[in-house]
PDB file of C-alpha atoms in Angstrom:
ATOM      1  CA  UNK A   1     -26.837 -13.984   8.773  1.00  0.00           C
ATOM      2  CA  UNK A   2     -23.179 -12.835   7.669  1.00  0.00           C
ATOM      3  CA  UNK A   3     -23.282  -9.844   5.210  1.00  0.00           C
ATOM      4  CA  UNK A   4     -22.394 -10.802   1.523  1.00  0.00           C
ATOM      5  CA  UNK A   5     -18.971  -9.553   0.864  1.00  0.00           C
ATOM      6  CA  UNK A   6     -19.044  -6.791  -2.042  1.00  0.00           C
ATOM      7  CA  UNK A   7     -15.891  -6.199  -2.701  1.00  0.00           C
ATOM      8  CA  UNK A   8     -11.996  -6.180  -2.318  1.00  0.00           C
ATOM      9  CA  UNK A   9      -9.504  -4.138  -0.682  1.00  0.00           C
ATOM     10  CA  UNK A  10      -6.133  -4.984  -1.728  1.00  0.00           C
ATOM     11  CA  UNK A  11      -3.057  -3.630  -0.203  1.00  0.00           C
ATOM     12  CA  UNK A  12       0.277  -4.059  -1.478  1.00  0.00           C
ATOM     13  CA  UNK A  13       3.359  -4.823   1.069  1.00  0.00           C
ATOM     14  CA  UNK A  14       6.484  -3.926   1.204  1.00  0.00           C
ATOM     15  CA  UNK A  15       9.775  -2.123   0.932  1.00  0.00           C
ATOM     16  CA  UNK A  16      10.785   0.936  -1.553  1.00  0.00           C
ATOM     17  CA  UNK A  17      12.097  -0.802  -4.599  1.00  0.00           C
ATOM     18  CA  UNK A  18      10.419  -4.210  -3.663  1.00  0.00           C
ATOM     19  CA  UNK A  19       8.259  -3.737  -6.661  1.00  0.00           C
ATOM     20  CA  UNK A  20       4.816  -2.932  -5.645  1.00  0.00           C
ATOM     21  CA  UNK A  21       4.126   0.438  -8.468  1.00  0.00           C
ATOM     22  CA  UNK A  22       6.005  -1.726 -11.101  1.00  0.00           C
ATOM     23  CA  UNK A  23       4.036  -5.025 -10.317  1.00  0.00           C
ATOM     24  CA  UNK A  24       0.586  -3.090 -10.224  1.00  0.00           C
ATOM     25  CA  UNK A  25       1.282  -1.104 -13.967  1.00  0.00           C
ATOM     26  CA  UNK A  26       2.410  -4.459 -15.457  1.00  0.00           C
ATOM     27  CA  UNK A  27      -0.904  -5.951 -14.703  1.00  0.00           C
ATOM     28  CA  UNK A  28      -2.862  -2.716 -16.001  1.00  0.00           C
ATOM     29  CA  UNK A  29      -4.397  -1.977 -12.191  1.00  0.00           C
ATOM     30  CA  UNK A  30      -4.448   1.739 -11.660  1.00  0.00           C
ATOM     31  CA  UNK A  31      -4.143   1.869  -7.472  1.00  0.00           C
ATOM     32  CA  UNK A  32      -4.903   4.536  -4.772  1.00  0.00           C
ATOM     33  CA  UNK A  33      -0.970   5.552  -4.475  1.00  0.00           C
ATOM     34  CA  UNK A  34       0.208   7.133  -1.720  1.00  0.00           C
ATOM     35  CA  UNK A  35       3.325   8.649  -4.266  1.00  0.00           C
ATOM     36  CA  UNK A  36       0.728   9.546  -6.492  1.00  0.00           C
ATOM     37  CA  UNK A  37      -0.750  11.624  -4.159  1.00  0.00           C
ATOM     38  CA  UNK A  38       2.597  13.446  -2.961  1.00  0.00           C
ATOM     39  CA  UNK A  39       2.414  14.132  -6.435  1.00  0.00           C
ATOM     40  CA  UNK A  40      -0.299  15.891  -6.574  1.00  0.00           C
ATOM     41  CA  UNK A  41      -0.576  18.005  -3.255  1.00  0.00           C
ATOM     42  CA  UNK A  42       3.148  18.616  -2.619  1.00  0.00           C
ATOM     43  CA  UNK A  43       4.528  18.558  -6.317  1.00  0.00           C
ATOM     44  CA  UNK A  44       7.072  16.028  -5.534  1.00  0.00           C
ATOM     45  CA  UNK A  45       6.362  12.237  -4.761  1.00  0.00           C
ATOM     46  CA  UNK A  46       9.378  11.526  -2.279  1.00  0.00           C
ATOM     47  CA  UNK A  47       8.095  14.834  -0.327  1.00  0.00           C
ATOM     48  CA  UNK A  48       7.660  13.262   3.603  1.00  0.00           C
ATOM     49  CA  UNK A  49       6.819  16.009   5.384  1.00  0.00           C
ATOM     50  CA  UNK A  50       2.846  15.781   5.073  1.00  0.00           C
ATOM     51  CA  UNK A  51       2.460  11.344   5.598  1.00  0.00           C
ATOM     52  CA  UNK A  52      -0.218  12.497   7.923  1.00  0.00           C
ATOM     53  CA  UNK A  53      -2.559  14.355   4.907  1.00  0.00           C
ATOM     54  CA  UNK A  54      -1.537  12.191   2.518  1.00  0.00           C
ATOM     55  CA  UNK A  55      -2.961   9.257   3.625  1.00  0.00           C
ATOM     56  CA  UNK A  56      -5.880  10.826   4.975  1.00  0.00           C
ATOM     57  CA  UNK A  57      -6.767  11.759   1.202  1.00  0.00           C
ATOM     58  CA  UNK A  58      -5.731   7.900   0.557  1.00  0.00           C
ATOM     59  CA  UNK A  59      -8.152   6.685   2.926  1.00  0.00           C
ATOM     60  CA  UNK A  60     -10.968   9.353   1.821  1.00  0.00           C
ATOM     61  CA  UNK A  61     -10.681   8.410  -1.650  1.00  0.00           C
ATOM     62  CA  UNK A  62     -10.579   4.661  -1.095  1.00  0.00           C
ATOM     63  CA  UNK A  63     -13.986   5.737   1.516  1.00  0.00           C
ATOM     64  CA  UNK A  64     -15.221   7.147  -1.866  1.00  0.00           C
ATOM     65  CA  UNK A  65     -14.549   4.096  -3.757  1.00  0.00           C
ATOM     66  CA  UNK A  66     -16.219   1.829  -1.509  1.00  0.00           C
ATOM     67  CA  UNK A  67     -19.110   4.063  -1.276  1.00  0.00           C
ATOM     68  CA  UNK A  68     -19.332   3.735  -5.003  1.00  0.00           C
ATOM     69  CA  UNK A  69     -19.439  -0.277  -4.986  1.00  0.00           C
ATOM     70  CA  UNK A  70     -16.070  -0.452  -6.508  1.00  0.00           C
ATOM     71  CA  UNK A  71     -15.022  -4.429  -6.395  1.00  0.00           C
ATOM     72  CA  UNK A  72     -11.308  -4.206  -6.222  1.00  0.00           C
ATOM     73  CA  UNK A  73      -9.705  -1.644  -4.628  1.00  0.00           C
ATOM     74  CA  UNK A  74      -5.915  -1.542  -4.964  1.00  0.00           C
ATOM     75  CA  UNK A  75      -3.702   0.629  -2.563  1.00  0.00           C
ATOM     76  CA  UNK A  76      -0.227   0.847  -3.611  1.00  0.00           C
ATOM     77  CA  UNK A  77       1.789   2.093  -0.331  1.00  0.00           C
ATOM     78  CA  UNK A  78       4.636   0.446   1.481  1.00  0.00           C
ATOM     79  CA  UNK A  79       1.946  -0.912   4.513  1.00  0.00           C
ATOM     80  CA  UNK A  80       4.651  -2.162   6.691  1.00  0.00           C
ATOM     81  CA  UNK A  81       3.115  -2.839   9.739  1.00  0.00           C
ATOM     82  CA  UNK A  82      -0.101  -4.222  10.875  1.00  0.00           C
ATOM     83  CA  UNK A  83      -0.518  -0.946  13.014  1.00  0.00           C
ATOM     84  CA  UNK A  84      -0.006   0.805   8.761  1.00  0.00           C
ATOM     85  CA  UNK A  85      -2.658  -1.731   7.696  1.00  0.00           C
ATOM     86  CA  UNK A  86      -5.251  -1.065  10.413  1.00  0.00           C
ATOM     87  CA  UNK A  87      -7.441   1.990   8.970  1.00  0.00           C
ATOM     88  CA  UNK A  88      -8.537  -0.341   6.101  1.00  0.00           C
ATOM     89  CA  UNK A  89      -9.244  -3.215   8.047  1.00  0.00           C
ATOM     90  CA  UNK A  90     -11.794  -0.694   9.885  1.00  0.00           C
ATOM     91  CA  UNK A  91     -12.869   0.886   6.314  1.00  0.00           C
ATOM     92  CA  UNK A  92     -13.763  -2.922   4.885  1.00  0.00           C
ATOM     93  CA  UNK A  93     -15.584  -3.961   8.055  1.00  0.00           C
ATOM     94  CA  UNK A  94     -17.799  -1.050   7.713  1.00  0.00           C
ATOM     95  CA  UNK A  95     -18.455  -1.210   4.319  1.00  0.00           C
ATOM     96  CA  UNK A  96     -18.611  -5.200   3.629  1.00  0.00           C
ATOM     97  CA  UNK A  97     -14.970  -5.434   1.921  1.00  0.00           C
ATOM     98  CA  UNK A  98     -12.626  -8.294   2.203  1.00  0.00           C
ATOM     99  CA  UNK A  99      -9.536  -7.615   3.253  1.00  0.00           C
ATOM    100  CA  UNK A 100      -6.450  -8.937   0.368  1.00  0.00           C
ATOM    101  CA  UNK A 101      -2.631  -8.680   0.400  1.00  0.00           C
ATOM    102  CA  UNK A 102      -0.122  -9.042  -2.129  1.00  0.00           C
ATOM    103  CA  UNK A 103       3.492  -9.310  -0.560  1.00  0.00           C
ATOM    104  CA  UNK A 104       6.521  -8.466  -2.151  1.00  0.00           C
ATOM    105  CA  UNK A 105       9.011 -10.620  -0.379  1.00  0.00           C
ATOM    106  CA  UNK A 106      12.046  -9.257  -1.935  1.00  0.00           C
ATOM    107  CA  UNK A 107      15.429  -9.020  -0.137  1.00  0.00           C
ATOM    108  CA  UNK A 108      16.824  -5.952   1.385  1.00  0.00           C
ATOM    109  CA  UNK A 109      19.926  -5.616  -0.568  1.00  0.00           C
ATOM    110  CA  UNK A 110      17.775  -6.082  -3.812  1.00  0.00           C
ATOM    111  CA  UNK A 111      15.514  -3.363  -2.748  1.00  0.00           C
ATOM    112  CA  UNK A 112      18.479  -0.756  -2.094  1.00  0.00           C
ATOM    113  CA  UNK A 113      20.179  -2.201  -5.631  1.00  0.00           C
ATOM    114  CA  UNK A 114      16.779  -1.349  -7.065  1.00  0.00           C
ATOM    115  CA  UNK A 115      16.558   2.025  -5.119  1.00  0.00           C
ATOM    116  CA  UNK A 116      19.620   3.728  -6.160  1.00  0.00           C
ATOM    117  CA  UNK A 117      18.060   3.350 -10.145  1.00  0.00           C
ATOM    118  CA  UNK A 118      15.474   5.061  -9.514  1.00  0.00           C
ATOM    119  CA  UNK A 119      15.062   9.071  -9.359  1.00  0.00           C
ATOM    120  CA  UNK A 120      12.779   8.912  -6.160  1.00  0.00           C
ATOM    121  CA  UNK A 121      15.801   7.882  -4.217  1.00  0.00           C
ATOM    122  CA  UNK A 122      15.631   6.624  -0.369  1.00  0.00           C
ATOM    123  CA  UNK A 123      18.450   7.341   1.690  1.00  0.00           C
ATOM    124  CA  UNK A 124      19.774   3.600   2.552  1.00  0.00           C
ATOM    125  CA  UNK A 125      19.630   4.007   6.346  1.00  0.00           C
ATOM    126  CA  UNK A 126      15.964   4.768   6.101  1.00  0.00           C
ATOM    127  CA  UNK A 127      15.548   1.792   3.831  1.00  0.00           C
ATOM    128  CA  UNK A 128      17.158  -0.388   6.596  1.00  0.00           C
ATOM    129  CA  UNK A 129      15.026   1.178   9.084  1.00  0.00           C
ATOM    130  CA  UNK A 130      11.749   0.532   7.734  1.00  0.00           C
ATOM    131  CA  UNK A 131      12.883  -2.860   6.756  1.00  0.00           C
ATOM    132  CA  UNK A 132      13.337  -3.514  10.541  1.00  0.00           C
ATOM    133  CA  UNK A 133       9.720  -2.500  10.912  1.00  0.00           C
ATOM    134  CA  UNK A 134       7.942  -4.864   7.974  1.00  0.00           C
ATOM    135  CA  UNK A 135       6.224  -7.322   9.634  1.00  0.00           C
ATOM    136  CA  UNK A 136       4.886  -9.506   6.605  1.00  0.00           C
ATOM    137  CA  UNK A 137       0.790  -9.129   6.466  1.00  0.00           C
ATOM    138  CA  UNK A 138      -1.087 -12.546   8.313  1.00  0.00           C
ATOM    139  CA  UNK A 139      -4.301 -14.078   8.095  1.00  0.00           C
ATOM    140  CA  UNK A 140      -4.250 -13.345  11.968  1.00  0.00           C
ATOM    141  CA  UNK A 141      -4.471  -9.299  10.808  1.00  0.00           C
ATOM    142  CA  UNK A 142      -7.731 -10.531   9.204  1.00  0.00           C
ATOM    143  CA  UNK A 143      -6.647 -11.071   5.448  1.00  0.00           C
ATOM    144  CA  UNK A 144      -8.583 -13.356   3.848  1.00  0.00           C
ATOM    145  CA  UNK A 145      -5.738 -13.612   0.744  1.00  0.00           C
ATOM    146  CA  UNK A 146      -2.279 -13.282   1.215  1.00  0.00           C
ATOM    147  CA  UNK A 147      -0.329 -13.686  -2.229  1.00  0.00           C
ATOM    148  CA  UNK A 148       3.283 -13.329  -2.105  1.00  0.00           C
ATOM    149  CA  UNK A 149       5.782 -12.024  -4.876  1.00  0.00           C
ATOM    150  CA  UNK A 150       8.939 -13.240  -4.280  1.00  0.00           C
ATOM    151  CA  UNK A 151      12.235 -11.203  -6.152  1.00  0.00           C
TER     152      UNK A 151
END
């Protein structure tokens, strides 16, 4: 007998300045944020130096979410690669979550326009490297929804 599915995780994909934060606040979702939490534990939320701790609290408090029967569960971080995505696909098997994507399909040269706006600024050679690395999410990862935003 399958387990009854309680809930969703819902990552969002893609580059800096693809649209992800922006996309979530318009539609009033407050997500786990991976910025957010630079934010908090290093006082500055383009700070790199800790991605290890950071998204160990990410994943703890999304653990602590799911624990609490939480039915959507947003996670606003770039997820680039299905290697990125992994440690939620292994947080949702254990605790009877579906597995959801949004993509934001959104040109590189669009993403580096929108970039150089904002005041949490990536350098553009880093935006071209991880923009060799984004491998767009698949059902084959185990997603059962895939919804695309295209800009």
């Amino acid at each position: 007998m399958k387990n009854r599915i309680k809930g969703q995780i819902i990552l969002t994909v893609g580059l800096p300045g693809s649209g992800k934060s922006t996309y979530l606040r318009r539609k009033g979702i407050q997500p786990l944020s991976s910025d957010t939490l630079r934010l908090w534990l290093l006082d500055d939320e383009t700070d790199q130096s800790q991605q290890y701790r950071v998204f160990v609290a990410l994943r703890y408090l999304l653990e602590l979410r799911l624990r609490l029967g939480r039915k959507r569960n947003y996670v606003d971080a770039t997820n680039l690669t299905p290697k990125e995505r992994r440690p939620y696909f292994h947080l949702a098997e254990k605790f009877g979550y579906e597995m959801c994507a949004i993509y934001f399909d959104v040109p590189l040269a669009t993403c580096k326009r929108r970039n150089r706006r904002r005041k949490r600024h990536v350098p553009d050679e880093v935006m071209e490297r991880m923009a060799r690395r984004l491998a767009p999410p698949a059902r084959a990862e185990g997603f059962s929804k895939i919804a695309i935003v295209r800009g």
